[in-house]
């Protein structure tokens, strides 16, 4: 049985947890590192690094090809990671396509589901707060099919305007693309309700879970979407790992996106019989070591308990917001009542990149720029923001160091 792991009763000792992350011991520019860029990519615990290292040292072989011992060990470990990830998301392992990340996952839906199905007169509904990975593939599909893109707008506080969204779900809308959690605003969208409304109108829903799965318990079945995409490197796993969950009926009906080895049962010049899903969508040699690492990352997160992770990050977010509110001339973008630990902001009179550079001199890593979300920044009429994004391994002391560094940088630029 693929039962989800129960949350451990006791909250972890967060100081001890931090020590699991070797990189966080680093000094940057002579100062202890304050890593506030986890929405960009997360840091890795030693258990993940060791799982990748251990695979290459002891088990390295290709998957699903060789009958020798190493080959079966590699295949078993790879498939075990798929089972772990499936359990983590509360879905069936045979519905989970392993791929390089959310970008690939959404493109898979675009090319295998949308491209053959959509035509002129159809509409793809996309929220204003999407990452480019959940916009550009739909534009490419629209260009090739003649379908139209419609934007679901947000409110000033960074929440989706749900009434407008439901009104926009007209009969021509065939697909809805929406983020579970915004990578810029931190807004947590009510995806369960949104997908229910889409389903009632026969609209297929694609949820970008990149910023949700690392920070809260995600039960994909209960969301009721058609597709859910995740990326492994934001959830303590290696880069180049991720997955697309899709309803079985879609996986069976969808043609393959990429052809090659592994995704076939039989090939002749008269025709090819494809493998069953999810393998039908996994042509070529995958990032085997990466997925072994992602399996270890899932183990790690489950040991912490996602409810504890969420509670810890909510507490850190409250502290961070309190500190930012003290900074003169600082504007925060996104005040959703339900918000993940991501804060985008600007300080009057200071360019985002200049501030980020001065913060780096103090050992503080934050992102500055457009965060792969140009349409969202266009809504706010700004060219760039700074973004501080936290994870459970951050500390209250780091928030204070960050706030002091920000005050110092602001004075230098004033
Ligand atoms: N969607 C969101 C909301 C993201 O934050 C990101 C990563 N910044 C992506 C999609 C793309 O993920 P990846 O580059 O790992 O495919």
XYZ file of C-alpha atoms and ligand atoms in Angstrom:
430
model
C 0.000 0.000 0.000
C 1.181 3.482 -0.851
C 0.200 5.152 2.430
C 1.419 8.712 3.040
C 3.918 9.007 5.898
C 2.442 10.206 9.181
C 3.796 13.504 10.525
C 6.164 12.817 13.452
C 4.505 13.923 16.707
C 7.443 15.996 17.925
C 8.740 19.070 16.143
C 12.429 18.760 15.147
C 15.210 20.572 16.978
C 15.813 23.162 14.251
C 19.337 24.040 15.402
C 20.334 20.421 14.973
C 18.557 20.236 11.622
C 20.571 23.164 10.326
C 23.773 21.247 11.000
C 22.612 18.668 8.420
C 23.375 21.213 5.662
C 27.145 21.438 5.113
C 26.976 24.439 2.782
C 25.306 26.596 5.417
C 28.594 26.537 7.354
C 30.243 28.593 4.609
C 31.601 32.078 4.883
C 30.861 34.480 2.028
C 32.902 37.669 1.698
C 34.349 36.973 5.138
C 30.895 36.772 6.783
C 28.812 33.752 7.785
C 26.470 32.948 4.902
C 22.811 33.926 5.242
C 21.117 31.956 2.480
C 17.745 33.543 1.690
C 17.360 32.242 -1.863
C 15.640 28.912 -1.347
C 12.829 29.733 -3.789
C 15.558 29.765 -6.417
C 17.115 26.511 -5.312
C 17.205 24.788 -1.945
C 20.294 23.650 -0.066
C 20.965 19.928 0.343
C 21.326 17.921 3.528
C 24.326 15.587 3.882
C 22.064 12.527 3.462
C 21.166 13.645 -0.084
C 24.773 14.413 -1.002
C 25.825 11.015 0.385
C 23.057 9.192 -1.508
C 24.294 10.641 -4.804
C 27.919 9.950 -3.904
C 27.073 6.426 -2.716
C 25.261 5.627 -5.939
C 28.287 6.534 -8.045
C 30.714 4.771 -5.699
C 28.817 1.507 -5.281
C 25.883 1.016 -7.655
C 26.424 3.015 -10.831
C 24.799 1.320 -13.827
C 22.066 2.209 -16.264
C 18.437 1.518 -15.394
C 16.049 -0.986 -16.986
C 18.607 -2.280 -19.472
C 21.088 -4.683 -17.908
C 20.323 -7.938 -16.085
C 23.577 -7.819 -14.135
C 23.576 -7.075 -10.416
C 24.543 -3.413 -10.656
C 21.902 -2.876 -13.326
C 19.165 -4.337 -11.147
C 20.381 -2.423 -8.091
C 20.278 0.854 -10.019
C 16.820 0.089 -11.440
C 15.458 -0.896 -8.048
C 16.848 2.230 -6.376
C 15.498 4.460 -9.155
C 12.030 2.899 -8.982
C 12.137 3.070 -5.178
C 12.653 6.841 -5.489
C 9.604 7.045 -7.750
C 7.574 5.145 -5.109
C 8.828 7.455 -2.347
C 7.958 10.574 -4.304
C 4.536 9.145 -5.170
C 3.847 8.431 -1.517
C 5.031 11.940 -0.583
C 2.494 13.451 -3.011
C -0.179 10.809 -2.268
C -0.431 9.535 -5.825
C 0.192 6.217 -7.566
C 3.774 5.556 -8.692
C 2.495 4.523 -12.137
C 1.026 8.011 -12.580
C 4.290 9.807 -11.896
C 6.542 10.680 -14.829
C 10.086 11.427 -13.677
C 11.695 14.270 -15.588
C 14.188 17.093 -15.213
C 11.887 19.496 -13.360
C 8.779 21.615 -13.600
C 9.822 23.221 -16.865
C 10.010 19.832 -18.548
C 6.850 18.621 -16.809
C 4.746 21.531 -18.066
C 6.216 21.279 -21.556
C 5.251 17.606 -21.541
C 1.627 18.596 -20.910
C 1.880 21.336 -23.529
C 3.286 19.120 -26.279
C 1.589 15.805 -25.480
C -1.787 16.904 -24.174
C -2.486 20.413 -25.435
C -0.867 20.484 -28.870
C -2.850 17.555 -30.321
C -6.103 18.638 -28.635
C -6.414 22.397 -28.947
C -7.493 24.333 -32.006
C -8.468 27.833 -33.080
C -11.335 29.072 -30.927
C -10.019 27.329 -27.785
C -8.667 29.318 -24.855
C -5.912 28.645 -22.317
C -6.497 30.458 -19.033
C -3.273 31.439 -17.233
C -2.946 33.372 -13.983
C -1.052 36.669 -13.850
C 1.289 35.349 -11.166
C 2.736 32.426 -13.154
C 6.424 31.686 -13.568
C 7.522 31.802 -17.212
C 7.607 27.983 -17.137
C 3.820 28.084 -16.844
C 3.337 30.795 -19.476
C 5.747 30.308 -22.363
C 4.847 26.649 -23.147
C 1.194 27.771 -23.477
C 2.178 30.614 -25.774
C 4.055 28.128 -27.951
C 0.974 25.888 -28.044
C -1.250 28.883 -28.830
C 0.999 29.918 -31.723
C 0.851 26.462 -33.239
C -2.842 25.704 -32.700
C -4.462 29.117 -33.073
C -5.738 28.928 -29.482
C -5.850 32.121 -27.405
C -4.329 32.927 -24.013
C -6.545 34.621 -21.430
C -5.117 36.078 -18.225
C -6.692 35.540 -14.809
C -5.892 38.749 -12.944
C -4.710 39.291 -9.386
C -5.569 41.909 -6.800
C -3.121 44.484 -5.446
C -2.534 42.307 -2.346
C -1.210 39.505 -4.554
C -4.210 37.195 -4.287
C -6.000 35.778 -7.293
C -9.311 37.478 -8.034
C -11.367 34.306 -7.742
C -14.665 35.833 -8.915
C -12.948 37.103 -12.037
C -11.227 33.743 -12.479
C -14.504 31.835 -12.367
C -16.151 34.332 -14.697
C -13.244 33.829 -17.085
C -13.934 30.067 -17.161
C -16.130 30.363 -20.255
C -17.002 27.372 -22.502
C -14.087 28.085 -24.874
C -11.565 27.581 -22.042
C -10.027 24.121 -22.359
C -7.087 24.424 -20.005
C -6.230 26.307 -16.829
C -2.611 26.845 -15.719
C -2.122 28.019 -12.150
C 0.602 28.010 -9.504
C -0.049 26.376 -6.150
C 2.308 28.896 -4.536
C 3.708 32.040 -6.220
C 7.506 32.185 -6.409
C 7.419 35.997 -6.155
C 4.544 36.862 -3.827
C 4.410 33.713 -1.717
C 0.647 33.624 -2.267
C -0.838 30.201 -1.604
C -3.662 29.747 -4.078
C -6.762 27.763 -3.092
C -6.017 25.207 -5.789
C -8.505 22.662 -4.497
C -11.391 25.055 -4.916
C -10.025 26.417 -8.213
C -9.624 22.918 -9.686
C -13.117 21.962 -8.514
C -14.566 24.945 -10.394
C -12.483 24.071 -13.467
C -13.605 20.433 -13.317
C -17.284 21.465 -13.076
C -16.838 23.299 -16.372
C -14.878 20.520 -18.063
C -11.612 22.513 -17.984
C -8.379 20.562 -17.570
C -6.174 21.989 -14.812
C -2.387 22.138 -14.638
C -0.995 23.077 -11.220
C 2.593 24.251 -10.862
C 3.621 22.850 -7.490
C 7.301 23.934 -7.598
C 7.010 26.256 -4.615
C 4.448 24.200 -2.694
C 5.887 20.694 -2.393
C 9.065 21.882 -0.571
C 7.147 23.834 2.064
C 3.854 22.161 2.964
C 2.077 18.829 2.847
C 0.800 18.412 -0.693
C -1.906 15.829 -1.233
C -2.265 15.870 -4.997
C -5.273 13.533 -5.017
C -7.240 15.833 -2.775
C -6.444 18.875 -4.976
C -8.340 17.206 -7.798
C -6.267 18.660 -10.646
C -5.463 16.898 -13.912
C -1.712 17.587 -13.839
C 0.646 18.563 -11.006
C 4.295 19.508 -11.645
C 7.160 19.566 -9.161
C 10.866 20.234 -9.243
C 13.310 18.314 -7.044
C 16.035 20.911 -6.503
C 13.763 23.183 -4.462
C 12.876 20.337 -2.081
C 16.356 19.386 -0.871
C 16.979 17.207 -3.931
C 19.538 17.436 -6.753
C 19.131 19.729 -9.761
C 17.748 18.152 -12.910
C 15.096 16.135 -11.077
C 11.354 16.588 -10.951
C 8.087 14.965 -11.867
C 4.778 15.333 -13.572
C 1.791 13.697 -11.978
C -1.098 13.143 -14.363
C -4.405 11.350 -14.209
C -4.008 7.870 -15.636
C -6.568 8.500 -18.370
C -4.448 11.404 -19.654
C -1.199 9.432 -19.511
C -2.778 6.608 -21.458
C -4.256 8.881 -24.119
C -1.279 11.232 -24.532
C 1.263 10.487 -27.278
C 4.920 10.479 -26.210
C 6.752 13.801 -26.225
C 10.274 12.489 -26.810
C 11.164 9.234 -28.528
C 14.094 6.900 -27.945
C 15.196 3.995 -25.786
C 13.318 2.937 -22.636
C 9.970 4.300 -23.785
C 9.248 1.432 -26.168
C 8.173 -2.212 -25.990
C 9.115 -3.065 -29.537
C 10.602 -1.184 -32.465
C 10.630 -2.156 -36.105
C 10.680 -0.107 -39.277
C 7.005 -0.948 -39.663
C 6.159 0.775 -36.408
C 6.870 1.065 -32.718
C 4.900 -0.175 -29.734
C 5.303 2.245 -26.841
C 5.901 1.239 -23.270
C 3.177 1.724 -20.654
C 3.019 5.026 -18.783
C 4.908 6.482 -17.023
C 7.839 4.899 -18.950
C 6.306 5.939 -22.269
C 7.351 9.500 -21.364
C 10.859 8.711 -20.093
C 12.991 8.226 -23.192
C 16.744 7.910 -22.776
C 18.973 7.576 -19.739
C 17.513 9.567 -16.873
C 19.313 11.474 -14.124
C 19.584 8.249 -12.111
C 21.901 9.541 -9.383
C 19.770 12.666 -9.105
C 16.636 10.637 -8.478
C 18.425 8.478 -5.901
C 19.240 11.810 -4.213
C 15.633 12.963 -4.543
C 14.486 9.749 -2.849
C 16.830 10.598 0.045
C 15.431 14.157 0.079
C 11.889 12.811 0.407
C 13.033 10.566 3.283
C 14.610 13.598 4.912
C 11.522 15.815 4.579
C 9.273 13.040 5.844
C 11.472 12.594 8.896
C 11.013 16.304 9.651
C 7.276 16.146 8.887
C 5.840 18.629 6.398
C 3.425 20.045 8.969
C 6.438 20.945 11.142
C 8.260 22.417 8.147
C 5.261 24.610 7.347
C 4.864 25.741 10.973
C 8.559 26.576 11.243
C 8.553 28.589 8.013
C 5.357 30.443 9.009
C 7.080 31.515 12.210
C 10.193 32.635 10.298
C 8.023 34.536 7.792
C 6.293 36.456 10.588
C 9.672 37.504 12.002
C 11.053 38.465 8.589
C 7.965 40.552 7.765
C 8.175 42.293 11.139
C 11.823 43.211 10.489
C 11.119 44.430 6.947
C 8.223 46.561 8.160
C 10.740 48.498 10.308
C 12.777 49.565 7.253
C 11.920 53.082 6.104
C 10.629 53.330 2.535
C 10.315 49.562 2.125
C 7.425 48.195 0.120
C 6.428 44.536 0.238
C 4.729 42.970 -2.795
C 2.153 40.396 -1.785
C 0.091 40.395 1.397
C -2.002 37.279 0.876
C -3.560 35.955 4.085
C -2.113 32.547 3.253
C 1.472 33.040 2.282
C 4.631 30.949 2.038
C 7.979 32.269 3.339
C 8.797 34.311 0.233
C 8.952 38.099 0.477
C 9.462 40.385 -2.514
C 10.217 43.991 -1.726
C 11.758 47.255 -2.864
C 13.360 50.051 -0.901
C 12.626 53.588 -2.054
C 15.610 55.196 -3.766
C 17.641 51.991 -4.052
C 17.920 49.760 -7.096
C 17.208 46.096 -6.375
C 20.498 44.867 -7.918
C 22.552 47.453 -5.983
C 20.961 46.385 -2.724
C 21.485 42.695 -3.533
C 25.167 43.391 -4.278
C 25.650 45.250 -0.983
C 23.841 42.469 0.881
C 26.147 39.915 -0.729
C 29.127 41.821 0.679
C 27.587 41.108 4.103
C 27.267 37.414 3.274
C 23.518 37.646 2.570
C 22.213 35.866 -0.552
C 18.899 37.204 -1.866
C 17.659 37.293 -5.442
C 17.059 40.500 -7.344
C 15.392 40.866 -10.721
C 12.179 39.678 -12.313
C 12.150 36.160 -10.901
C 11.024 34.665 -14.251
C 7.684 36.408 -13.799
C 7.709 39.444 -16.110
C 3.896 39.738 -16.417
C 3.559 39.843 -12.637
C 6.116 42.619 -12.280
C 4.412 44.473 -15.120
C 1.198 44.373 -13.044
C 2.992 46.165 -10.199
C 4.725 48.508 -12.635
C 8.229 47.719 -11.408
C 11.287 46.514 -13.317
C 12.749 44.375 -10.528
C 12.313 43.430 -6.889
C 14.464 41.889 -4.218
C 13.275 38.555 -2.972
C 14.124 36.934 0.335
C 12.959 33.335 0.383
C 13.351 31.136 3.423
C 13.402 27.483 4.304
C 13.102 25.584 7.581
C 16.923 25.545 7.929
C 17.061 29.340 8.296
C 17.172 30.899 11.746
C 15.797 33.901 13.627
C 19.359 35.085 14.122
C 19.895 35.111 10.343
C 16.769 37.240 9.939
C 18.260 39.755 12.348
C 21.599 39.731 10.523
C 19.784 40.207 7.217
C 17.769 43.124 8.638
C 20.924 44.808 9.964
C 22.688 44.322 6.608
C 19.679 45.785 4.800
C 19.577 48.865 7.053
C 23.303 49.382 6.473
C 22.946 49.001 2.680
C 19.951 51.336 2.568
C 21.926 54.062 4.361
C 24.851 53.623 1.950
C 22.532 54.077 -1.038
C 20.427 56.856 0.431
N 7.522 27.347 -11.478
C 7.846 28.041 -10.377
C 6.748 28.633 -9.538
C 9.185 28.175 -10.013
O 9.493 28.874 -8.917
C 10.181 27.590 -10.816
C 11.654 27.734 -10.467
N 12.059 29.033 -10.186
C 9.798 26.876 -11.944
C 8.456 26.780 -12.253
C 10.793 26.229 -12.854
O 11.413 25.171 -12.222
P 12.647 24.419 -12.922
O 13.552 25.496 -13.420
O 13.229 23.611 -11.848
O 12.091 23.598 -14.012
